[in-house]
Coordinates of N, CA, C and O in Angstrom, one line a residue:
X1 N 0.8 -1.2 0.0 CA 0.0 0.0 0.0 C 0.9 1.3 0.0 O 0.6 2.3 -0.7
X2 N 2.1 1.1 0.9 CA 3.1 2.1 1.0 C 3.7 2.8 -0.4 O 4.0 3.9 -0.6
X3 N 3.6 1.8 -1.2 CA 4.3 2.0 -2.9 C 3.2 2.5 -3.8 O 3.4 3.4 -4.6
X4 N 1.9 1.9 -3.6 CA 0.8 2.6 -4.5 C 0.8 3.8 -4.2 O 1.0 4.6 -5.1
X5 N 0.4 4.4 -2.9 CA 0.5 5.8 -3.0 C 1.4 6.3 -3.1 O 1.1 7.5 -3.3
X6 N 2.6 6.2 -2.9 CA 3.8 6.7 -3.5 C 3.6 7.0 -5.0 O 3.5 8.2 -5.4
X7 N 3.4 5.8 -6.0 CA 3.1 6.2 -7.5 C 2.0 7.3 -7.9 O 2.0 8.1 -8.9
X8 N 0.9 7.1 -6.6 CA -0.5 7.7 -6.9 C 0.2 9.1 -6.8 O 0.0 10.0 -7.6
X9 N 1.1 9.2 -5.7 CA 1.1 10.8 -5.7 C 2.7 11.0 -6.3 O 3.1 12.2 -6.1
X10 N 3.3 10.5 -6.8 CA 3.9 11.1 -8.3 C 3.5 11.9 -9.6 O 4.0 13.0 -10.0
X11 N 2.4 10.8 -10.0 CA 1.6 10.7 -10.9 C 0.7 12.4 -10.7 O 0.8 13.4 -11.4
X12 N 0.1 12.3 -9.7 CA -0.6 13.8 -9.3 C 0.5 14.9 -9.1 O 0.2 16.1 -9.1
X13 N 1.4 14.6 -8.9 CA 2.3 15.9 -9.0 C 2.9 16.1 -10.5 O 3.4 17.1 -10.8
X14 N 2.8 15.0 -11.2 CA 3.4 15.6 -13.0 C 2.1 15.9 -13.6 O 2.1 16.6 -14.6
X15 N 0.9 15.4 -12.9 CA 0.0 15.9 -13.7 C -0.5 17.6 -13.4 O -0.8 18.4 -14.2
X16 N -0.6 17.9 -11.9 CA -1.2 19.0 -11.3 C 0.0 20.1 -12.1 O -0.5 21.2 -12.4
X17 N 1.3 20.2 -12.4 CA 2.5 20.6 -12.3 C 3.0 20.5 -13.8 O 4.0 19.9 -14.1
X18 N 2.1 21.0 -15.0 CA 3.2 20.7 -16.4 C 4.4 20.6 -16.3 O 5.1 19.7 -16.8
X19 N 5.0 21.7 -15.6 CA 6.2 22.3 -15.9 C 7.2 20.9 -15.3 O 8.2 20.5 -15.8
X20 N 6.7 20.3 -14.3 CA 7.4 19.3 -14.1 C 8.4 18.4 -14.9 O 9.5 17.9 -14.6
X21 N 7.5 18.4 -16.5 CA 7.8 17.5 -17.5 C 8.2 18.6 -18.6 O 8.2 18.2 -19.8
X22 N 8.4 19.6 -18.5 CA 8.0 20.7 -20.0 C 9.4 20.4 -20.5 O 9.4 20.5 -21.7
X23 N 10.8 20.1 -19.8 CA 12.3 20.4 -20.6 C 12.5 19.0 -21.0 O 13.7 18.8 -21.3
X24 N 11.3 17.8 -21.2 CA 12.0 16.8 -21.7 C 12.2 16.8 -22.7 O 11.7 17.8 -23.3
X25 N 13.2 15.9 -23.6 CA 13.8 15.7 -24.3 C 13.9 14.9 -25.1 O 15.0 14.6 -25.7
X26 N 12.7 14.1 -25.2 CA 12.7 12.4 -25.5 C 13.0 12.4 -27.1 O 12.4 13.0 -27.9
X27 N 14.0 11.7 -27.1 CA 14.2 11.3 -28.5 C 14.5 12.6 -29.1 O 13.6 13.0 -29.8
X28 N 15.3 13.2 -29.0 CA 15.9 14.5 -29.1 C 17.5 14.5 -29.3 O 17.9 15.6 -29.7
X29 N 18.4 13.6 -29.1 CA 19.5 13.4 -29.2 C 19.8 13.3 -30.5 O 20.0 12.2 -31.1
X30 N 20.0 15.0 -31.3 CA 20.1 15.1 -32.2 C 21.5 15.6 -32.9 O 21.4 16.9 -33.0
X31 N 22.6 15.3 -33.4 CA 24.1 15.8 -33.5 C 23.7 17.1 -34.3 O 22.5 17.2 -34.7
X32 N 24.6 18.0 -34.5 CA 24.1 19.6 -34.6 C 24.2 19.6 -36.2 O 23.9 20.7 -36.8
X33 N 24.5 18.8 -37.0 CA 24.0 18.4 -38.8 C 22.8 18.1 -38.8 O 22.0 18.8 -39.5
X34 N 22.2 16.7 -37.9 CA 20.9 16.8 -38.0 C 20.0 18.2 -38.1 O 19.4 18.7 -39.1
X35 N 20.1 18.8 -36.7 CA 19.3 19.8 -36.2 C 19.6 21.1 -37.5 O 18.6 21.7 -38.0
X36 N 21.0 21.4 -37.8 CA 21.1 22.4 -38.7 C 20.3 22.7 -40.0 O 20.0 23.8 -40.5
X37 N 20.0 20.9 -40.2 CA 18.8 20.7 -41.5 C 17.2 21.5 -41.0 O 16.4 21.7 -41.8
X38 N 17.2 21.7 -39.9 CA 15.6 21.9 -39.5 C 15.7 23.7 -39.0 O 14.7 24.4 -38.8
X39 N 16.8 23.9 -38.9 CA 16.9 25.4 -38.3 C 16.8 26.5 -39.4 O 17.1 26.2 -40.5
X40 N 16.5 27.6 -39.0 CA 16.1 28.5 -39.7 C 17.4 29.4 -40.5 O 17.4 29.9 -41.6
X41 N 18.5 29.4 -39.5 CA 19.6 30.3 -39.9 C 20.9 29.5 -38.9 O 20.8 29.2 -37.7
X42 N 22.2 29.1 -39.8 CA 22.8 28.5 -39.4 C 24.6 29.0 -39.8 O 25.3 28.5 -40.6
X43 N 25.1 30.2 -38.8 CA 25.6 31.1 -38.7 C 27.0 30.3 -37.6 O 26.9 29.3 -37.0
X44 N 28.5 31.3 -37.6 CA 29.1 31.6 -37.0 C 28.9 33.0 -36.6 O 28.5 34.0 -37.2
X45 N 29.4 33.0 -34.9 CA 29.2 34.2 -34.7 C 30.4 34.5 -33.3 O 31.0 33.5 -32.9
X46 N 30.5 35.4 -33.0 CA 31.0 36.0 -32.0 C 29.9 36.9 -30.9 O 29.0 37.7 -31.0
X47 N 30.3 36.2 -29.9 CA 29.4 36.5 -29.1 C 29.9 38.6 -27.9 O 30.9 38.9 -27.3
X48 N 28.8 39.3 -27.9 CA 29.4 41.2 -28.0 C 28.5 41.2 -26.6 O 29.1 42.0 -25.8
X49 N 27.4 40.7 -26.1 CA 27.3 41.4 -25.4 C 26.1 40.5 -24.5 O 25.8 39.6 -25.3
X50 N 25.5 40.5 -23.4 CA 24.2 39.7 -23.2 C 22.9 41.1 -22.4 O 23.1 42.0 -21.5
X51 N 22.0 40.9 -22.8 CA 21.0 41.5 -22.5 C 19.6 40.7 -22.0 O 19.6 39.5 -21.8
X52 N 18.5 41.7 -21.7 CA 18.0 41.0 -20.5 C 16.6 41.7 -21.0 O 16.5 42.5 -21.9
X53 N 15.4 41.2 -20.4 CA 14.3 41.2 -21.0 C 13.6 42.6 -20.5 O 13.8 42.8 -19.3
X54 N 12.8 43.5 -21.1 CA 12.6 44.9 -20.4 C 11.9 44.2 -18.6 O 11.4 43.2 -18.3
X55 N 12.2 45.3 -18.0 CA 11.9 45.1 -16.2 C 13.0 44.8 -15.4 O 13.2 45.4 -14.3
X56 N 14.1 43.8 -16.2 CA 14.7 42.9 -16.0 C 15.6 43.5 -15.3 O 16.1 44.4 -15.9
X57 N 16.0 43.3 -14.2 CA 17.6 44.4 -13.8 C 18.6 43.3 -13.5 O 18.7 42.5 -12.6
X58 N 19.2 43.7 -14.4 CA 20.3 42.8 -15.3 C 21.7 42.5 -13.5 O 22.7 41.8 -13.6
X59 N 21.5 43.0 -12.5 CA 21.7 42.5 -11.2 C 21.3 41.1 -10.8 O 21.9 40.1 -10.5
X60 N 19.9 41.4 -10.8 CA 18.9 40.5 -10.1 C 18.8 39.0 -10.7 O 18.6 38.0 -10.0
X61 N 19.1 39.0 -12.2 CA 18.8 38.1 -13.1 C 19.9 37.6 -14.0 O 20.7 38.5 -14.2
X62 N 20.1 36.1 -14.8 CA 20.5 36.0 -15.8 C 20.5 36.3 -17.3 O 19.6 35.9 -18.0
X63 N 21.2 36.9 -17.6 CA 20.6 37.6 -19.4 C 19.9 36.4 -19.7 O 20.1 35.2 -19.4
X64 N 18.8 37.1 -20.7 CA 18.1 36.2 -21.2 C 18.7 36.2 -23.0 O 18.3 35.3 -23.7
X65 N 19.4 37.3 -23.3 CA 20.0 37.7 -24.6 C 20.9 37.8 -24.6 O 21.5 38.4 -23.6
X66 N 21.6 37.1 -26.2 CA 23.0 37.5 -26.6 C 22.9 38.5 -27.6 O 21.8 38.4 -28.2
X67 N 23.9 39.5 -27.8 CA 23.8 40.2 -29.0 C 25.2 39.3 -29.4 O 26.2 39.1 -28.7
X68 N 24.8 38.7 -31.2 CA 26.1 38.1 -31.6 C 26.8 38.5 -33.0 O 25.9 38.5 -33.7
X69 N 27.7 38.8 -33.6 CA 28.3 39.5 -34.7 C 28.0 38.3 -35.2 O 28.1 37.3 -34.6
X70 N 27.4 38.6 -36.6 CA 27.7 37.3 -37.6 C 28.6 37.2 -38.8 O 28.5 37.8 -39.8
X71 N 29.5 36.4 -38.3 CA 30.6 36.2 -39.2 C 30.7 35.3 -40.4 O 31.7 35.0 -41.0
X72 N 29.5 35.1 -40.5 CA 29.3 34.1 -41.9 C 28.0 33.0 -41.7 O 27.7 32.2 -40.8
X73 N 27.7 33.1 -42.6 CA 26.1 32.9 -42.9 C 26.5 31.0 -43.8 O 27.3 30.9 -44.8
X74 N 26.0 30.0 -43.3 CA 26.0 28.8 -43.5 C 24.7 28.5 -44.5 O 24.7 28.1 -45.7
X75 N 23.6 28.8 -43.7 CA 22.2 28.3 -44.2 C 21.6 29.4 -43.7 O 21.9 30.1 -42.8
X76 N 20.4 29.5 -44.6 CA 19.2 30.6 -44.3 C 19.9 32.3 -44.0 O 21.1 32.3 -43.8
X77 N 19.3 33.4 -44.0 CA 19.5 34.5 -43.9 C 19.8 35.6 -42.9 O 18.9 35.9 -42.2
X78 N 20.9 36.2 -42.7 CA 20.7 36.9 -41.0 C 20.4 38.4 -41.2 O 21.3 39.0 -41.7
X79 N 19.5 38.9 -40.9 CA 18.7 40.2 -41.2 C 19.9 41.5 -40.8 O 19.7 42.7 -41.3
X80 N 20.8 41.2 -40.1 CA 21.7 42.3 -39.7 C 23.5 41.5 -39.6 O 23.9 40.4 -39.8
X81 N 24.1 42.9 -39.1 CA 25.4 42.0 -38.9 C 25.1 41.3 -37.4 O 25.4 40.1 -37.2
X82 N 24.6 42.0 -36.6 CA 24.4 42.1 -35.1 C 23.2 41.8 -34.9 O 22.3 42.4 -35.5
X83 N 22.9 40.5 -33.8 CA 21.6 39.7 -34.3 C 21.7 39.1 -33.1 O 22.6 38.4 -32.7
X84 N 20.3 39.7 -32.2 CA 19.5 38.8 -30.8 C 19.8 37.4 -30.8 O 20.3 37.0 -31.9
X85 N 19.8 36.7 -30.1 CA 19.7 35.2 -30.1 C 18.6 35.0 -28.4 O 18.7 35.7 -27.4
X86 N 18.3 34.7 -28.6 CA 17.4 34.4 -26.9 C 17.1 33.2 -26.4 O 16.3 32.3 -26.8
X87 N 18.3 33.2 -25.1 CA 17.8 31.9 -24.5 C 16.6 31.5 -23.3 O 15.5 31.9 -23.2
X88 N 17.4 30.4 -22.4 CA 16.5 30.5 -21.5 C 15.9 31.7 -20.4 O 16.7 32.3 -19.7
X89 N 14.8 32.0 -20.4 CA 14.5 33.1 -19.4 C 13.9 32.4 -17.8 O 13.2 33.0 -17.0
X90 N 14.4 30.7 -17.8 CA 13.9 30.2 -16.4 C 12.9 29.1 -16.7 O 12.9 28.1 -16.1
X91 N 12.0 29.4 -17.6 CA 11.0 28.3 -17.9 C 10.7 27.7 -18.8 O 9.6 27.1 -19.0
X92 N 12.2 28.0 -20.1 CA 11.8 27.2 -21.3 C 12.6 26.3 -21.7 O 13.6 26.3 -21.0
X93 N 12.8 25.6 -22.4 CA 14.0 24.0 -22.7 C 15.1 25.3 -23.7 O 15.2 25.6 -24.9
X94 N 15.5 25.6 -23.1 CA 17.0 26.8 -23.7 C 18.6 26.6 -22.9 O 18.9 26.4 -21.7
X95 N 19.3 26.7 -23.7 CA 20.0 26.9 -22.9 C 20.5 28.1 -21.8 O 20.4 29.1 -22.5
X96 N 20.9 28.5 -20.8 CA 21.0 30.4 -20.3 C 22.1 30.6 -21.7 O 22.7 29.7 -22.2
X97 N 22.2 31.9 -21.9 CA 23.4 32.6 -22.8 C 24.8 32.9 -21.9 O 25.8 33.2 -22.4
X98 N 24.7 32.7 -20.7 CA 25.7 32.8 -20.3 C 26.5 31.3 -20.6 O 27.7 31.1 -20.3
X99 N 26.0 30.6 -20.9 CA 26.9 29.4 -21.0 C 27.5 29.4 -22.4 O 28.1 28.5 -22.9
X100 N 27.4 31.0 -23.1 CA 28.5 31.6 -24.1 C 29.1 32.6 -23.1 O 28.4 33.4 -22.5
X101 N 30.1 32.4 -23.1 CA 31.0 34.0 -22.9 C 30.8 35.2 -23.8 O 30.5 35.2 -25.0
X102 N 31.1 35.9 -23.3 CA 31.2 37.3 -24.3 C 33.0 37.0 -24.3 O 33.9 36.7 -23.6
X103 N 32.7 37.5 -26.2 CA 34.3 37.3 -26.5 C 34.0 35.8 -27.0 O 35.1 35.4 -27.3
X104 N 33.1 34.9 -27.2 CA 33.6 33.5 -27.8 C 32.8 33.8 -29.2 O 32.0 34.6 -29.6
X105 N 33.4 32.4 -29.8 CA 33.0 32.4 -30.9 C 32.5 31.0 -31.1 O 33.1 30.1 -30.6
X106 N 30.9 30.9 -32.3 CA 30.0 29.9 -31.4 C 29.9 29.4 -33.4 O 30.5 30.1 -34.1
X107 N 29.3 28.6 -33.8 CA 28.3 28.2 -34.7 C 27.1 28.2 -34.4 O 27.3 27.7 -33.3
X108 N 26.0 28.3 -34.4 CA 24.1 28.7 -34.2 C 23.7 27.6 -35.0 O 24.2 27.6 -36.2
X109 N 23.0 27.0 -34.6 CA 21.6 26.6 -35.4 C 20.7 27.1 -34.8 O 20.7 26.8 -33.6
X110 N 19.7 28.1 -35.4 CA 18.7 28.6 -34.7 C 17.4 28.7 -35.3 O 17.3 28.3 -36.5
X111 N 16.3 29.2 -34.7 CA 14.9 29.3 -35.0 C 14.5 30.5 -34.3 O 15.1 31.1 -33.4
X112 N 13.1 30.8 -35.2 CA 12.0 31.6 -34.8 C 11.7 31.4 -33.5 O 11.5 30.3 -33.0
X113 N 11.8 32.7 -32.9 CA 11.7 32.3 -31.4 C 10.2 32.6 -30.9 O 9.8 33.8 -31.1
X114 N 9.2 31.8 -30.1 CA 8.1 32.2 -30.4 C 7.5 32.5 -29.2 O 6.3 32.5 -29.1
X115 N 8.5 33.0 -27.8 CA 8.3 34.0 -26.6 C 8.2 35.0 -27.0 O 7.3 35.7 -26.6
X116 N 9.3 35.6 -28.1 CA 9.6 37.3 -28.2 C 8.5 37.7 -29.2 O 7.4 37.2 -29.5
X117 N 9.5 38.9 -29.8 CA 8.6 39.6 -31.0 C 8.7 38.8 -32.5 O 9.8 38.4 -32.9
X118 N 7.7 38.6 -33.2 CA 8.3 37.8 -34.6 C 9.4 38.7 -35.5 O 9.6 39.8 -35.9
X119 N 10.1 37.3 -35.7 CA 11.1 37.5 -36.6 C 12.8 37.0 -35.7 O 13.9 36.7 -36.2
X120 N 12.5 37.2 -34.6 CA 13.6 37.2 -33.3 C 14.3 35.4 -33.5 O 14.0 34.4 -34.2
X121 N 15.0 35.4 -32.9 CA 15.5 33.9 -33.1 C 16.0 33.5 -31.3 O 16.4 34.2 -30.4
X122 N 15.9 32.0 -31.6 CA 16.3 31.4 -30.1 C 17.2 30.4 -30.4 O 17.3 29.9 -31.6
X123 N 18.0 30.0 -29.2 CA 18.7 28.7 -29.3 C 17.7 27.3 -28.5 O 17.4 27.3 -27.3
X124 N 17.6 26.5 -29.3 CA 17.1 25.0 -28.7 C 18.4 24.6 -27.5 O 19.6 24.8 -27.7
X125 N 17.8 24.0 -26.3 CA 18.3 23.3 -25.7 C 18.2 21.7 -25.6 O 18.7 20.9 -24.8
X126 N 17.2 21.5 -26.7 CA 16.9 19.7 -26.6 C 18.0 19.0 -28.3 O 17.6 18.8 -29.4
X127 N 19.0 18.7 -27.7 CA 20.1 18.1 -29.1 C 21.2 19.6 -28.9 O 21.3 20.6 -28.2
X128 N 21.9 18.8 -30.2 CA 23.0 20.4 -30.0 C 23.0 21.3 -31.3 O 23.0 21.1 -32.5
X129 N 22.8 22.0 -30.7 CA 22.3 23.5 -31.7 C 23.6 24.3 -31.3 O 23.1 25.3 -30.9
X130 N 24.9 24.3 -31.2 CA 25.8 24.9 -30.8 C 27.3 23.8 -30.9 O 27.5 22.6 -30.5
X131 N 28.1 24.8 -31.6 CA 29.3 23.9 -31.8 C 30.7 25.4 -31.7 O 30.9 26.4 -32.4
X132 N 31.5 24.9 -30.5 CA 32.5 26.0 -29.8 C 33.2 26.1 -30.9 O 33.7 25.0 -31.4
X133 N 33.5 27.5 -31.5 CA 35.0 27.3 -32.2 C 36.2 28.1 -31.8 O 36.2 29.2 -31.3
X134 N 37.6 26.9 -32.1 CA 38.0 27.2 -31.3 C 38.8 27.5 -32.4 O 39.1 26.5 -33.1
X135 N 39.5 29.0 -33.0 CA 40.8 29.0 -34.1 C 39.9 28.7 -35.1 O 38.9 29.3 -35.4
X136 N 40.7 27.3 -35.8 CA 39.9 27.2 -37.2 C 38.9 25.7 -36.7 O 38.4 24.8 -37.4
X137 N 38.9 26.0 -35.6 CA 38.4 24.0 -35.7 C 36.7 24.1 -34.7 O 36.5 25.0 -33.9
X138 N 35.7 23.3 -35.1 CA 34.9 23.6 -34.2 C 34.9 22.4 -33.8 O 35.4 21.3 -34.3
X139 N 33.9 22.7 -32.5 CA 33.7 21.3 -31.8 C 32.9 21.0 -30.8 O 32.7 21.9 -30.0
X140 N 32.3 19.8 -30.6 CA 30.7 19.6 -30.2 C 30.7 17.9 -31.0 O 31.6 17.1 -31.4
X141 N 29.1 17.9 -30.8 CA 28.6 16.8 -31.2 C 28.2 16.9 -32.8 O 27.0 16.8 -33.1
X142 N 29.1 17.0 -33.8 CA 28.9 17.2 -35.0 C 27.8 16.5 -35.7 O 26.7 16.8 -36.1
X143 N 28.8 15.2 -35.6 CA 27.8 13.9 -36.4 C 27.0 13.4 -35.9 O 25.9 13.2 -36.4
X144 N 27.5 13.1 -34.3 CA 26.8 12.0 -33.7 C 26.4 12.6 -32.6 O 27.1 13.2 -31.8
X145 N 24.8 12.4 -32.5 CA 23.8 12.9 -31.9 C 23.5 11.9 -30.3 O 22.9 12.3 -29.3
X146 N 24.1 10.5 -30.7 CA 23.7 9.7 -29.3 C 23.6 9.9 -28.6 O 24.1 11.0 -28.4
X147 N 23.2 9.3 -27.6 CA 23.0 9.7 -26.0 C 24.5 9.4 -25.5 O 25.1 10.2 -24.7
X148 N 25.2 8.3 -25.9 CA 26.7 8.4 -25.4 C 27.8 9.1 -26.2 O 28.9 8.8 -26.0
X149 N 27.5 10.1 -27.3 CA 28.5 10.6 -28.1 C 29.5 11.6 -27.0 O 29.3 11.9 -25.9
X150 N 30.5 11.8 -27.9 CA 31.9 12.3 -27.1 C 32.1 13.6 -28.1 O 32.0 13.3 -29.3
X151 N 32.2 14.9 -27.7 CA 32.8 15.9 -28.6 C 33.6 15.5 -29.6 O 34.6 14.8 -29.3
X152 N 33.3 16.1 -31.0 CA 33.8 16.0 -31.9 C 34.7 17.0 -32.3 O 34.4 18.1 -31.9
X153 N 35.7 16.9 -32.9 CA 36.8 18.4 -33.2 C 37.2 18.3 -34.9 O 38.1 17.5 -35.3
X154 N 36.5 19.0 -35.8 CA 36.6 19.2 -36.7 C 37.2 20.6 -37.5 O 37.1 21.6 -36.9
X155 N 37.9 20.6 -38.6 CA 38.7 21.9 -39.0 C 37.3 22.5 -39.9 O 36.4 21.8 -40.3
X156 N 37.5 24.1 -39.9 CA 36.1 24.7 -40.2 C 36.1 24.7 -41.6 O 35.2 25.3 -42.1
X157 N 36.7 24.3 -42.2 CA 36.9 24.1 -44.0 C 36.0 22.8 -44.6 O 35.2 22.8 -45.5
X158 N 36.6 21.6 -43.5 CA 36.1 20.0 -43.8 C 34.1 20.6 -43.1 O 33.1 20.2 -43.6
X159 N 34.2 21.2 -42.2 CA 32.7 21.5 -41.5 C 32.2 22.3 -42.7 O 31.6 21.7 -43.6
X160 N 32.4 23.4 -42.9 CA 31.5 24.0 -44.1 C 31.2 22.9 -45.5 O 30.1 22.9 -46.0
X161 N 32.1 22.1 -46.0 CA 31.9 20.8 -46.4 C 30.7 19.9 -46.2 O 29.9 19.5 -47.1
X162 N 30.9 19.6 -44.8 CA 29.5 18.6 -44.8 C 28.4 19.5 -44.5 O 27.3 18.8 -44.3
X163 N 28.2 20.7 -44.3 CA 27.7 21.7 -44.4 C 26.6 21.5 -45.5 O 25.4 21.1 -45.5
X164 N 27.5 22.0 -46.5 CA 26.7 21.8 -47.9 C 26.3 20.9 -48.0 O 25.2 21.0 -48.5
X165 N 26.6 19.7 -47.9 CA 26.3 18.4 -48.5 C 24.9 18.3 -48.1 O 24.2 18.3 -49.1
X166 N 24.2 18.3 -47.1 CA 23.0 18.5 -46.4 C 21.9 18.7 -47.2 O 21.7 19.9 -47.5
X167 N 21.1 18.0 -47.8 CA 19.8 18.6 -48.3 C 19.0 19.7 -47.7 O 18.0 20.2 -48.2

């Protein structure tokens, strides 16, 4: 009887509680070629500055925004050189932007972000939508998306390569 209602009131706390369940991830272990095929704009950039949502006093809070220089356009279009990215603001499957430095330099797969204003772009935190570069080499989970994959380190010449290849 001790274990039934144990399950009974699991069960009532994922149900009363979405949020309990909202950052899953199931079947999401996607390597960042997969994901790049489905993303909107698929960019190098340099990361200038992080910003924070109006009210927000950038003290109290984690930026919820990167401002990022775009240094070259892979897939899809970037409307400016200098271009929002928006991550987590606490309650969405994002990653925070602080988990870029200001001063790094990132590859994006990104999308329409559909908290802010349209047109705005976000980063996914479910698969890798982000690959560090480091010099000329990036690196992340390129190919392999598994749940046990290991960082990959590729030169950004052979990456723009399978880049294209991509339907």
């Amino acid at each position: 009887m001790k274990y039934l209602s144990a399950i009974i009131l699991g069960f009532s706390v994922l149900w009363v509680t979405p949020s309990a369940y909202a950052c899953s991830c199931m079947n999401n272990n996607r390597s960042f070629i997969q994901n790049a095929k489905r993303s909107e704009l698929v960019m190098r950039g340099k990361v200038l500055e992080y910003r924070w949502r109006k009210n927000d006093q950038p003290e109290a809070r984690l930026p919820t925004a990167m401002i990022v220089e775009v240094k070259e356009v892979y897939r899809g279009v970037a409307t400016s050189k200098n271009i929002t990215v928006w991550g987590d603001n606490g309650i969405i499957c994002r990653p925070y932007v602080n988990r870029f430095p200001v001063g790094t330099e990132w590859v994006l797969a990104l999308s329409e972000d559909s908290w802010t204003e349209k047109g705005e772009l976000a980063i996914s935190g479910c698969g890798e939508y982000w690959l560090k570069v480091n010099g000329s080499k990036v690196a992340g989970e390129v190919t392999d998306g598994s749940f046990k994959s290991k960082a990959q380190v590729m030169s950004l010449p052979r990456f723009r390569q399978l880049l294209k290849s991509i339907p």
